[in-house]
């Protein structure tokens, strides 16, 4: 099964109204960044053990580790959680940027160094969420 099919199966498996919220964010990210690389992680490690919630990923960045190794990874992650939805904005060099820039204007969401969590999409300003996503997607890796 290809990545788009894995994403669709994951979305279809979510209960409503979370499924509708995830689909709405997914559609807006793809509309805003139509050529971005799409990822899907089922949340399991190489041993098949569940280590995270499944994630839909968007974009591409190279992560370099302290030991000098590197790997490709997504810039934006979208995940269903037990209490709502999490959007991960990865790779921002300033871990206070998201909270300082968006926490006061996004609505009923928790904004941390790399994550925006909310219960329902109607609780937040979707345009502000998309601005945060855009920041992560357009980050210069240089």
Coordinates of C-alpha atoms in Angstrom, one line a residue:
X1 CA 0.0 0.0 0.0
X2 CA 1.4 3.4 -1.0
X3 CA 1.6 6.4 1.3
X4 CA -1.6 8.1 0.1
X5 CA -3.5 4.9 0.7
X6 CA -2.0 4.5 4.1
X7 CA -3.0 8.1 5.0
X8 CA -6.5 7.5 3.7
X9 CA -6.8 4.2 5.7
X10 CA -5.6 6.0 8.8
X11 CA -8.0 8.9 8.4
X12 CA -10.9 6.5 7.6
X13 CA -10.2 4.7 10.9
X14 CA -10.6 7.8 13.0
X15 CA -13.9 8.4 14.8
X16 CA -16.0 11.4 14.0
X17 CA -15.7 14.3 14.6
X18 CA -11.9 13.8 14.9
X19 CA -11.9 12.3 11.4
X20 CA -13.4 15.4 9.9
X21 CA -11.0 17.7 11.7
X22 CA -8.0 15.7 10.5
X23 CA -9.3 15.6 6.9
X24 CA -9.8 19.3 7.0
X25 CA -6.2 20.1 8.2
X26 CA -4.8 17.5 5.7
X27 CA -6.7 19.0 2.8
X28 CA -5.6 22.5 3.7
X29 CA -1.9 21.5 4.0
X30 CA -2.0 19.7 0.6
X31 CA -3.8 22.7 -1.0
X32 CA -1.2 25.1 0.4
X33 CA 1.8 22.9 -0.4
X34 CA 0.7 20.8 -3.3
X35 CA 4.2 19.5 -4.2
X36 CA 5.3 18.6 -0.7
X37 CA 6.5 15.2 0.2
X38 CA 3.8 13.1 2.0
X39 CA 4.8 10.7 4.8
X40 CA 3.0 8.2 7.0
X41 CA 4.3 6.7 10.2
X42 CA 2.2 4.0 11.9
X43 CA 3.9 4.8 15.2
X44 CA 5.8 1.5 15.5
X45 CA 9.6 1.1 15.7
X46 CA 11.7 -1.4 13.7
X47 CA 10.8 -4.1 16.2
X48 CA 7.0 -3.5 15.6
X49 CA 6.6 -2.0 19.0
X50 CA 4.2 1.0 19.3
X51 CA 6.3 4.0 20.4
X52 CA 4.1 6.9 19.2
X53 CA 0.7 7.8 17.7
X54 CA 0.5 7.4 14.0
X55 CA 1.5 10.6 12.1
X56 CA 0.9 12.0 8.7
X57 CA 4.0 14.0 7.7
X58 CA 4.4 16.8 5.2
X59 CA 7.6 18.3 3.6
X60 CA 11.2 17.4 3.9
X61 CA 14.1 18.3 6.2
X62 CA 17.4 16.6 7.0
X63 CA 18.0 16.0 10.7
X64 CA 21.6 15.8 11.8
X65 CA 22.3 14.0 15.1
X66 CA 25.0 14.7 17.6
X67 CA 27.0 11.7 16.4
X68 CA 27.1 13.2 12.9
X69 CA 24.6 10.8 11.3
X70 CA 21.6 12.3 9.5
X71 CA 18.3 11.2 8.0
X72 CA 15.4 12.7 6.2
X73 CA 12.3 13.5 8.1
X74 CA 9.1 15.5 7.7
X75 CA 8.7 19.2 8.7
X76 CA 5.0 19.0 9.8
X77 CA 3.3 16.1 11.5
X78 CA -0.4 15.6 12.0
X79 CA -1.6 13.2 14.6
X80 CA -4.8 12.1 16.3
X81 CA -4.5 11.9 20.0
X82 CA -6.9 10.6 22.7
X83 CA -8.0 14.1 23.4
X84 CA -7.9 15.7 20.0
X85 CA -5.4 16.6 17.3
X86 CA -1.7 17.5 17.5
X87 CA 0.2 19.4 14.8
X88 CA 4.0 19.2 15.1
X89 CA 6.1 22.0 13.6
X90 CA 9.5 20.4 13.6
X91 CA 12.9 22.0 13.0
X92 CA 12.3 25.5 14.2
X93 CA 15.6 26.8 15.6
X94 CA 13.9 28.9 18.3
X95 CA 11.9 26.6 20.6
X96 CA 9.9 29.6 22.0
X97 CA 8.8 30.9 18.5
X98 CA 5.5 29.0 18.2
X99 CA 4.3 29.9 21.7
X100 CA 5.4 33.5 21.4
X101 CA 4.0 34.0 17.9
X102 CA 0.7 32.0 18.0
X103 CA -0.4 31.1 21.5
X104 CA -2.3 34.3 22.1
X105 CA -4.1 34.3 18.8
X106 CA -4.9 30.7 17.8
X107 CA -7.8 30.1 20.2
X108 CA -8.3 27.1 22.5
X109 CA -5.0 25.3 21.9
X110 CA -1.9 24.4 23.8
X111 CA 1.2 25.7 22.1
X112 CA 4.6 24.3 23.0
X113 CA 8.1 24.5 21.5
X114 CA 7.1 22.3 18.5
X115 CA 3.5 21.3 19.0
X116 CA 0.0 22.8 18.7
X117 CA -2.7 20.7 20.4
X118 CA -6.4 21.3 20.3
X119 CA -9.6 19.3 20.9
X120 CA -11.6 20.4 17.9
X121 CA -10.9 22.4 14.8
X122 CA -13.8 24.9 15.6
X123 CA -12.0 25.8 18.8
X124 CA -9.1 27.4 17.0
X125 CA -8.4 29.9 14.2
X126 CA -7.5 27.7 11.3
X127 CA -5.8 30.5 9.4
X128 CA -3.4 31.0 12.4
X129 CA -2.8 27.2 12.5
X130 CA -1.9 27.4 8.8
X131 CA 0.4 30.3 9.3
X132 CA 2.3 28.2 11.9
X133 CA 2.4 25.3 9.5
X134 CA 3.7 27.6 6.7
X135 CA 6.5 28.8 9.0
X136 CA 7.6 25.2 9.5
X137 CA 7.2 24.3 5.8
X138 CA 9.2 27.3 4.5
X139 CA 12.0 27.2 7.1
X140 CA 15.4 27.6 5.4
X141 CA 17.6 24.7 6.3
X142 CA 20.9 26.6 5.6

